[in-house]
PDB file of C-alpha atoms in Angstrom:
ATOM      1  CA  MET A  16     -21.448  -4.006 -16.818  1.00 51.00           C
ATOM      2  CA  LEU A  17     -24.945  -2.763 -16.071  1.00 51.00           C
ATOM      3  CA  ASN A  18     -27.799  -5.195 -16.401  1.00 62.00           C
ATOM      4  CA  PRO A  19     -30.618  -4.332 -18.860  1.00 60.00           C
ATOM      5  CA  ASP A  20     -33.004  -3.262 -16.110  1.00 58.00           C
ATOM      6  CA  ALA A  21     -30.502  -0.787 -14.682  1.00 55.00           C
ATOM      7  CA  THR A  22     -29.733   0.581 -18.152  1.00 57.00           C
ATOM      8  CA  PHE A  23     -33.407   1.068 -18.860  1.00 51.00           C
ATOM      9  CA  ALA A  24     -33.907   2.839 -15.521  1.00 57.00           C
ATOM     10  CA  ILE A  25     -31.014   5.242 -16.251  1.00 55.00           C
ATOM     11  CA  ARG A  26     -32.338   6.031 -19.703  1.00 58.00           C
ATOM     12  CA  ARG A  27     -35.819   6.617 -18.322  1.00 62.00           C
ATOM     13  CA  ARG A  28     -34.440   9.152 -15.830  1.00 67.00           C
ATOM     14  CA  VAL A  29     -31.894  10.873 -18.105  1.00 62.00           C
ATOM     15  CA  LYS A  30     -33.893  11.211 -21.319  1.00 70.00           C
ATOM     16  CA  PRO A  31     -36.634  13.512 -19.923  1.00 81.00           C
ATOM     17  CA  ARG A  32     -33.979  15.757 -18.389  1.00 81.00           C
ATOM     18  CA  VAL A  33     -32.112  16.013 -21.683  1.00 85.00           C
ATOM     19  CA  VAL A  34     -35.345  16.845 -23.502  1.00 87.00           C
ATOM     20  CA  VAL A  35     -36.243  19.534 -20.965  1.00 85.00           C
ATOM     21  CA  MET A  36     -32.743  21.017 -21.144  1.00 87.00           C
ATOM     22  CA  PHE A  37     -32.816  21.006 -24.932  1.00 90.00           C
ATOM     23  CA  ARG A  38     -36.210  22.703 -24.933  1.00 87.00           C
ATOM     24  CA  ALA A  39     -34.989  25.383 -22.514  1.00 86.00           C
ATOM     25  CA  ALA A  40     -31.876  26.009 -24.625  1.00 91.00           C
ATOM     26  CA  CYS A  41     -33.845  26.292 -27.870  1.00 92.00           C
ATOM     27  CA  THR A  42     -36.446  28.583 -26.321  1.00 88.00           C
ATOM     28  CA  SER A  43     -33.824  30.879 -24.812  1.00 89.00           C
ATOM     29  CA  ALA A  44     -31.844  30.970 -28.053  1.00 93.00           C
ATOM     30  CA  THR A  45     -34.904  31.896 -30.094  1.00 93.00           C
ATOM     31  CA  VAL A  46     -36.083  34.587 -27.697  1.00 91.00           C
ATOM     32  CA  MET A  47     -32.636  36.151 -27.317  1.00 93.00           C
ATOM     33  CA  ALA A  48     -32.274  36.271 -31.089  1.00 95.00           C
ATOM     34  CA  ALA A  49     -35.718  37.872 -31.307  1.00 94.00           C
ATOM     35  CA  GLY A  50     -34.662  40.465 -28.740  1.00 94.00           C
ATOM     36  CA  ASP A  51     -31.629  41.383 -30.823  1.00 95.00           C
ATOM     37  CA  VAL A  52     -33.730  41.703 -33.988  1.00 94.00           C
ATOM     38  CA  LEU A  53     -36.117  43.963 -32.068  1.00 94.00           C
ATOM     39  CA  CYS A  54     -33.193  46.079 -30.886  1.00 94.00           C
ATOM     40  CA  GLN A  55     -31.805  46.394 -34.415  1.00 93.00           C
ATOM     41  CA  ALA A  56     -35.241  47.430 -35.670  1.00 93.00           C
ATOM     42  CA  ILE A  57     -35.495  50.121 -32.967  1.00 92.00           C
ATOM     43  CA  GLN A  58     -31.969  51.324 -33.713  1.00 90.00           C
ATOM     44  CA  SER A  59     -32.714  51.514 -37.420  1.00 89.00           C
ATOM     45  CA  ARG A  60     -35.661  53.800 -36.804  1.00 86.00           C
ATOM     46  CA  GLY A  61     -33.792  55.902 -34.273  1.00 76.00           C
ATOM     47  CA  GLY A  62     -30.692  56.503 -36.338  1.00 58.00           C
ATOM     48  CA  GLY A  63     -28.786  53.394 -35.260  1.00 53.00           C
ATOM     49  CA  THR A  64     -25.262  53.326 -33.847  1.00 52.00           C
ATOM     50  CA  ASP A  65     -22.531  55.583 -35.025  1.00 45.00           C
ATOM     51  CA  ASP A  66     -19.751  54.119 -37.156  1.00 41.00           C
ATOM     52  CA  ARG A  67     -17.135  55.367 -34.726  1.00 37.00           C
ATOM     53  CA  ASP A  68     -18.722  53.222 -32.052  1.00 40.00           C
ATOM     54  CA  GLY A  69     -18.373  50.120 -34.143  1.00 41.00           C
ATOM     55  CA  GLY A  70     -22.084  49.878 -34.961  1.00 45.00           C
ATOM     56  CA  SER A  71     -22.683  48.035 -38.199  1.00 49.00           C
ATOM     57  CA  THR A  72     -26.452  48.118 -38.016  1.00 50.00           C
ATOM     58  CA  GLY A  73     -29.156  50.676 -37.630  1.00 51.00           C
ATOM     59  CA  ARG A  74     -29.538  51.781 -41.232  1.00 52.00           C
ATOM     60  CA  MET A  75     -32.963  51.398 -42.784  1.00 51.00           C
ATOM     61  CA  ILE A  76     -32.668  50.035 -46.266  1.00 50.00           C
ATOM     62  CA  PRO A  77     -34.049  52.321 -48.948  1.00 47.00           C
ATOM     63  CA  SER A  78     -37.052  50.093 -49.640  1.00 44.00           C
ATOM     64  CA  ALA A  79     -38.202  50.764 -46.054  1.00 44.00           C
ATOM     65  CA  ARG A  80     -37.917  54.534 -46.366  1.00 45.00           C
ATOM     66  CA  ALA A  81     -39.298  55.187 -49.828  1.00 45.00           C
ATOM     67  CA  GLY A  82     -39.618  58.838 -50.651  1.00 44.00           C
ATOM     68  CA  ILE A  83     -36.635  59.930 -48.571  1.00 40.00           C
ATOM     69  CA  SER A  84     -33.988  59.261 -51.193  1.00 42.00           C
ATOM     70  CA  SER A  85     -33.538  61.655 -54.080  1.00 41.00           C
ATOM     71  CA  SER A  86     -34.572  59.172 -56.745  1.00 41.00           C
ATOM     72  CA  ASP A  87     -35.795  55.620 -57.230  1.00 44.00           C
ATOM     73  CA  ASN A  88     -32.589  54.661 -59.025  1.00 46.00           C
ATOM     74  CA  ASP A  89     -30.444  55.818 -56.121  1.00 46.00           C
ATOM     75  CA  ALA A  90     -32.661  53.855 -53.719  1.00 41.00           C
ATOM     76  CA  SER A  91     -32.368  50.681 -55.774  1.00 44.00           C
ATOM     77  CA  SER A  92     -28.582  50.845 -55.984  1.00 43.00           C
ATOM     78  CA  SER A  93     -28.216  51.603 -52.254  1.00 42.00           C
ATOM     79  CA  SER A  94     -30.586  48.784 -51.349  1.00 41.00           C
ATOM     80  CA  SER A  95     -28.601  46.197 -53.231  1.00 41.00           C
ATOM     81  CA  SER A  96     -25.420  47.144 -51.393  1.00 42.00           C
ATOM     82  CA  ASN A  97     -26.890  47.464 -47.893  1.00 41.00           C
ATOM     83  CA  THR A  98     -28.873  44.223 -47.842  1.00 37.00           C
ATOM     84  CA  ALA A  99     -25.730  42.189 -48.426  1.00 44.00           C
ATOM     85  CA  SER A 100     -25.190  41.972 -44.668  1.00 54.00           C
ATOM     86  CA  SER A 101     -28.128  39.631 -44.181  1.00 69.00           C
ATOM     87  CA  PRO A 102     -30.598  37.812 -46.411  1.00 77.00           C
ATOM     88  CA  LEU A 103     -33.317  38.949 -43.964  1.00 77.00           C
ATOM     89  CA  SER A 104     -32.675  42.654 -44.528  1.00 83.00           C
ATOM     90  CA  ALA A 105     -35.173  42.995 -47.361  1.00 82.00           C
ATOM     91  CA  ILE A 106     -37.844  41.196 -45.313  1.00 82.00           C
ATOM     92  CA  LEU A 107     -37.221  43.071 -42.054  1.00 83.00           C
ATOM     93  CA  GLY A 108     -36.897  46.457 -43.726  1.00 84.00           C
ATOM     94  CA  PHE A 109     -33.550  47.449 -42.246  1.00 86.00           C
ATOM     95  CA  ASP A 110     -29.874  46.561 -42.597  1.00 89.00           C
ATOM     96  CA  HIS A 111     -29.863  43.466 -40.390  1.00 91.00           C
ATOM     97  CA  ASP A 112     -26.624  42.196 -38.823  1.00 93.00           C
ATOM     98  CA  LEU A 113     -27.051  38.424 -38.962  1.00 93.00           C
ATOM     99  CA  ALA A 114     -23.772  37.708 -37.142  1.00 94.00           C
ATOM    100  CA  ARG A 115     -24.847  39.811 -34.182  1.00 95.00           C
ATOM    101  CA  THR A 116     -28.176  37.984 -33.957  1.00 95.00           C
ATOM    102  CA  GLY A 117     -26.293  34.702 -34.256  1.00 96.00           C
ATOM    103  CA  ARG A 118     -24.189  35.568 -31.224  1.00 96.00           C
ATOM    104  CA  PHE A 119     -27.326  36.163 -29.165  1.00 96.00           C
ATOM    105  CA  PHE A 120     -28.735  32.854 -30.383  1.00 97.00           C
ATOM    106  CA  ILE A 121     -25.596  30.998 -29.272  1.00 97.00           C
ATOM    107  CA  VAL A 122     -25.493  32.691 -25.858  1.00 97.00           C
ATOM    108  CA  GLY A 123     -29.153  31.850 -25.341  1.00 94.00           C
ATOM    109  CA  ALA A 124     -28.627  28.188 -26.191  1.00 95.00           C
ATOM    110  CA  ALA A 125     -25.330  27.662 -24.383  1.00 96.00           C
ATOM    111  CA  TRP A 126     -25.662  29.973 -21.388  1.00 95.00           C
ATOM    112  CA  HIS A 127     -29.080  31.521 -20.688  1.00 92.00           C
ATOM    113  CA  GLY A 128     -31.243  28.415 -21.128  1.00 90.00           C
ATOM    114  CA  PRO A 129     -29.078  25.911 -19.214  1.00 93.00           C
ATOM    115  CA  PHE A 130     -28.170  28.441 -16.520  1.00 94.00           C
ATOM    116  CA  PHE A 131     -31.724  29.393 -15.571  1.00 89.00           C
ATOM    117  CA  HIS A 132     -33.001  25.847 -16.033  1.00 88.00           C
ATOM    118  CA  HIS A 133     -30.662  24.646 -13.290  1.00 91.00           C
ATOM    119  CA  ALA A 134     -30.942  27.874 -11.273  1.00 92.00           C
ATOM    120  CA  PHE A 135     -34.716  27.677 -10.947  1.00 85.00           C
ATOM    121  CA  ARG A 136     -34.524  24.041  -9.934  1.00 88.00           C
ATOM    122  CA  GLY A 137     -31.936  25.002  -7.317  1.00 90.00           C
ATOM    123  CA  ILE A 138     -34.122  27.788  -5.942  1.00 90.00           C
ATOM    124  CA  GLU A 139     -37.009  25.348  -5.565  1.00 87.00           C
ATOM    125  CA  ARG A 140     -34.785  22.963  -3.584  1.00 88.00           C
ATOM    126  CA  VAL A 141     -33.278  25.649  -1.346  1.00 88.00           C
ATOM    127  CA  VAL A 142     -36.214  27.988  -0.741  1.00 89.00           C
ATOM    128  CA  GLY A 143     -39.150  25.690  -1.351  1.00 86.00           C
ATOM    129  CA  SER A 144     -41.967  25.485  -3.846  1.00 81.00           C
ATOM    130  CA  GLY A 145     -44.523  27.603  -2.035  1.00 82.00           C
ATOM    131  CA  THR A 146     -46.190  30.647  -3.573  1.00 84.00           C
ATOM    132  CA  CYS A 147     -46.862  32.654  -0.412  1.00 89.00           C
ATOM    133  CA  ALA A 148     -45.457  36.182  -0.145  1.00 89.00           C
ATOM    134  CA  ARG A 149     -42.586  35.144   2.115  1.00 91.00           C
ATOM    135  CA  VAL A 150     -41.354  32.350  -0.171  1.00 91.00           C
ATOM    136  CA  VAL A 151     -41.791  34.427  -3.311  1.00 90.00           C
ATOM    137  CA  GLY A 152     -39.891  37.294  -1.686  1.00 92.00           C
ATOM    138  CA  LYS A 153     -36.979  34.995  -0.857  1.00 91.00           C
ATOM    139  CA  LYS A 154     -36.893  33.652  -4.409  1.00 90.00           C
ATOM    140  CA  VAL A 155     -36.941  37.127  -5.930  1.00 92.00           C
ATOM    141  CA  ALA A 156     -34.233  38.370  -3.571  1.00 93.00           C
ATOM    142  CA  PHE A 157     -32.004  35.361  -4.282  1.00 92.00           C
ATOM    143  CA  GLY A 158     -32.597  35.622  -7.996  1.00 90.00           C
ATOM    144  CA  HIS A 159     -31.765  39.306  -8.200  1.00 91.00           C
ATOM    145  CA  THR A 160     -28.768  39.336  -5.863  1.00 93.00           C
ATOM    146  CA  VAL A 161     -27.147  36.055  -6.934  1.00 93.00           C
ATOM    147  CA  LEU A 162     -28.501  34.744 -10.238  1.00 93.00           C
ATOM    148  CA  PHE A 163     -28.869  38.025 -12.114  1.00 93.00           C
ATOM    149  CA  PRO A 164     -25.308  39.302 -11.470  1.00 94.00           C
ATOM    150  CA  THR A 165     -23.848  35.861 -12.224  1.00 95.00           C
ATOM    151  CA  TYR A 166     -25.738  35.539 -15.490  1.00 95.00           C
ATOM    152  CA  THR A 167     -24.921  39.117 -16.535  1.00 94.00           C
ATOM    153  CA  ALA A 168     -21.202  38.601 -15.947  1.00 95.00           C
ATOM    154  CA  GLY A 169     -21.269  35.412 -17.994  1.00 96.00           C
ATOM    155  CA  PHE A 170     -23.224  37.214 -20.722  1.00 96.00           C
ATOM    156  CA  PHE A 171     -20.591  39.923 -21.208  1.00 95.00           C
ATOM    157  CA  PHE A 172     -17.725  37.421 -21.214  1.00 96.00           C
ATOM    158  CA  ALA A 173     -19.548  35.129 -23.650  1.00 96.00           C
ATOM    159  CA  MET A 174     -20.328  37.985 -26.027  1.00 96.00           C
ATOM    160  CA  ALA A 175     -16.742  39.173 -25.970  1.00 94.00           C
ATOM    161  CA  GLY A 176     -15.518  35.664 -26.745  1.00 95.00           C
ATOM    162  CA  LEU A 177     -17.941  35.246 -29.657  1.00 96.00           C
ATOM    163  CA  GLU A 178     -16.771  38.572 -31.071  1.00 94.00           C
ATOM    164  CA  GLY A 179     -13.190  37.303 -31.015  1.00 94.00           C
ATOM    165  CA  GLU A 180     -12.190  39.567 -28.156  1.00 94.00           C
ATOM    166  CA  SER A 181     -10.152  38.639 -25.111  1.00 93.00           C
ATOM    167  CA  MET A 182     -11.590  38.002 -21.684  1.00 93.00           C
ATOM    168  CA  ALA A 183      -9.950  41.266 -20.597  1.00 94.00           C
ATOM    169  CA  VAL A 184     -12.236  43.100 -23.008  1.00 93.00           C
ATOM    170  CA  GLY A 185     -15.218  41.247 -21.570  1.00 93.00           C
ATOM    171  CA  TYR A 186     -14.150  42.288 -18.076  1.00 94.00           C
ATOM    172  CA  GLU A 187     -13.809  45.931 -19.123  1.00 94.00           C
ATOM    173  CA  ARG A 188     -17.268  45.878 -20.688  1.00 93.00           C
ATOM    174  CA  LEU A 189     -18.725  44.309 -17.566  1.00 93.00           C
ATOM    175  CA  LYS A 190     -17.012  46.849 -15.336  1.00 92.00           C
ATOM    176  CA  ASP A 191     -18.213  49.733 -17.506  1.00 93.00           C
ATOM    177  CA  LYS A 192     -21.834  48.564 -17.803  1.00 92.00           C
ATOM    178  CA  ALA A 193     -22.438  46.560 -14.615  1.00 90.00           C
ATOM    179  CA  VAL A 194     -23.995  49.386 -12.590  1.00 91.00           C
ATOM    180  CA  ASP A 195     -26.281  50.623 -15.387  1.00 91.00           C
ATOM    181  CA  THR A 196     -27.342  47.064 -16.178  1.00 93.00           C
ATOM    182  CA  PHE A 197     -28.075  46.220 -12.538  1.00 93.00           C
ATOM    183  CA  VAL A 198     -30.059  49.438 -12.009  1.00 92.00           C
ATOM    184  CA  SER A 199     -32.112  48.831 -15.154  1.00 93.00           C
ATOM    185  CA  GLY A 200     -32.637  45.203 -14.128  1.00 93.00           C
ATOM    186  CA  THR A 201     -33.765  46.280 -10.647  1.00 92.00           C
ATOM    187  CA  MET A 202     -36.486  48.395 -12.254  1.00 92.00           C
ATOM    188  CA  TYR A 203     -37.732  45.433 -14.285  1.00 93.00           C
ATOM    189  CA  TRP A 204     -36.886  41.931 -13.110  1.00 92.00           C
ATOM    190  CA  PRO A 205     -38.082  41.831  -9.469  1.00 93.00           C
ATOM    191  CA  LEU A 206     -41.679  42.480 -10.544  1.00 92.00           C
ATOM    192  CA  ALA A 207     -41.426  40.036 -13.439  1.00 92.00           C
ATOM    193  CA  ASN A 208     -39.884  37.356 -11.218  1.00 90.00           C
ATOM    194  CA  ALA A 209     -42.434  37.916  -8.450  1.00 92.00           C
ATOM    195  CA  PHE A 210     -45.246  37.261 -10.912  1.00 93.00           C
ATOM    196  CA  ASN A 211     -43.310  34.294 -12.335  1.00 90.00           C
ATOM    197  CA  PHE A 212     -42.767  32.582  -8.971  1.00 89.00           C
ATOM    198  CA  ALA A 213     -46.229  33.401  -7.614  1.00 89.00           C
ATOM    199  CA  TYR A 214     -48.504  32.551 -10.525  1.00 91.00           C
ATOM    200  CA  VAL A 215     -46.655  30.592 -13.225  1.00 90.00           C
ATOM    201  CA  PRO A 216     -46.349  26.794 -12.868  1.00 88.00           C
ATOM    202  CA  LYS A 217     -42.817  25.427 -12.598  1.00 81.00           C
ATOM    203  CA  SER A 218     -43.032  23.868 -16.044  1.00 79.00           C
ATOM    204  CA  GLY A 219     -43.730  27.256 -17.609  1.00 83.00           C
ATOM    205  CA  ARG A 220     -41.306  29.491 -15.740  1.00 83.00           C
ATOM    206  CA  ILE A 221     -38.505  29.325 -18.305  1.00 73.00           C
ATOM    207  CA  LEU A 222     -41.012  30.170 -21.037  1.00 79.00           C
ATOM    208  CA  PHE A 223     -42.345  33.144 -19.056  1.00 88.00           C
ATOM    209  CA  LEU A 224     -38.803  34.253 -18.275  1.00 80.00           C
ATOM    210  CA  ASN A 225     -37.976  34.247 -21.970  1.00 77.00           C
ATOM    211  CA  ALA A 226     -41.184  36.072 -22.899  1.00 85.00           C
ATOM    212  CA  ALA A 227     -40.413  38.770 -20.354  1.00 90.00           C
ATOM    213  CA  GLY A 228     -36.835  38.719 -21.606  1.00 88.00           C
ATOM    214  CA  VAL A 229     -37.614  39.861 -25.158  1.00 92.00           C
ATOM    215  CA  ALA A 230     -37.607  43.514 -24.099  1.00 90.00           C
ATOM    216  CA  TRP A 231     -34.676  42.931 -21.755  1.00 92.00           C
ATOM    217  CA  ASN A 232     -32.645  41.204 -24.465  1.00 92.00           C
ATOM    218  CA  ALA A 233     -33.354  44.128 -26.774  1.00 93.00           C
ATOM    219  CA  TYR A 234     -31.871  46.379 -24.090  1.00 93.00           C
ATOM    220  CA  MET A 235     -28.850  44.101 -23.617  1.00 93.00           C
ATOM    221  CA  SER A 236     -28.371  43.964 -27.369  1.00 92.00           C
ATOM    222  CA  HIS A 237     -28.204  47.743 -27.377  1.00 90.00           C
ATOM    223  CA  VAL A 238     -25.701  47.734 -24.513  1.00 90.00           C
ATOM    224  CA  VAL A 239     -23.468  45.268 -26.333  1.00 88.00           C
ATOM    225  CA  SER A 240     -23.774  47.026 -29.696  1.00 86.00           C
ATOM    226  CA  THR A 241     -22.636  50.327 -28.186  1.00 82.00           C
ATOM    227  CA  CYS A 242     -19.601  48.521 -26.787  1.00 76.00           C
ATOM    228  CA  GLU A 243     -18.652  46.736 -30.010  1.00 64.00           C
ATOM    229  CA  GLY A 244     -15.793  48.340 -31.794  1.00 49.00           C
ATOM    230  CA  SER A 245     -14.922  50.647 -28.912  1.00 52.00           C
ATOM    231  CA  GLU A 246     -11.221  50.836 -28.199  1.00 45.00           C
ATOM    232  CA  GLY A 247     -10.392  47.744 -26.122  1.00 43.00           C
ATOM    233  CA  GLY A 248     -13.955  47.701 -24.878  1.00 42.00           C
ATOM    234  CA  LYS A 249     -12.988  50.410 -22.401  1.00 42.00           C
ATOM    235  CA  LYS A 250     -15.341  53.107 -23.621  1.00 45.00           C
ATOM    236  CA  CYS A 251     -19.019  52.619 -24.366  1.00 47.00           C
ATOM    237  CA  ASP A 252     -21.857  55.001 -25.117  1.00 40.00           C
ATOM    238  CA  ASP A 253     -24.408  55.651 -22.412  1.00 41.00           C
ATOM    239  CA  LEU A 254     -27.322  55.707 -24.813  1.00 37.00           C
ATOM    240  CA  LEU A 255     -30.470  53.836 -23.741  1.00 37.00           C
ATOM    241  CA  ILE A 256     -33.247  52.697 -26.009  1.00 36.00           C
ATOM    242  CA  ALA A 257     -36.771  53.738 -25.195  1.00 36.00           C
ATOM    243  CA  SER A 258     -37.883  50.274 -24.138  1.00 35.00           C
ATOM    244  CA  SER A 259     -35.288  50.069 -21.371  1.00 37.00           C
ATOM    245  CA  ALA A 260     -36.349  53.432 -19.959  1.00 38.00           C
ATOM    246  CA  GLU A 261     -39.844  52.089 -19.464  1.00 39.00           C
ATOM    247  CA  LYS A 262     -38.763  49.113 -17.381  1.00 40.00           C
TER     248      LYS A 262
END
């Protein structure tokens, strides 16, 4: 049995780590959910996803497109039926898929936050904590060649599981979208990570990563939404939202 001093020492070391981990998980969950909401908003204004592709979002509710419908009565009746998918639909102005946003929230809390919390600590131990060009270059290279592919693979498998699909479906989605995702990430994340490692203090790197990840999560939300409902996850659209093209 541990003596009181030893117990106190363990608690003093463990508690801050638990708090930091919890904060990282909550931050990642919130930002990933925000990225999905952003994606759904963009899809709603761009026509959304086609029903044959399994897209259940992307329709602006009539209150957000007044004047387009033939009459106010038709708009009112359509609004009442479309907003049933989420209590936030009337506030956001489009037919919001709450379950889809919930999946991003869970992945952020259970995978993204803990993964990058430990990954960044590991990079600091292996590469060092310097901010010179050589050290930053090593961190960016390691992050993009090791961490990014690992996280992306876990993301597709986690999303498939939360949708009730098999791991085989997750693998097919990863295989179908891995190249496009890596190319898009190569156009965006190395610059973001270079700035993160060079100028952001260690305590704020997860926060910066999540801030930079809002646009990226919107892109990933689009990638996943075009895969949902496809036959066995083997066929996905190659559509890209405007924000991803700018990365």
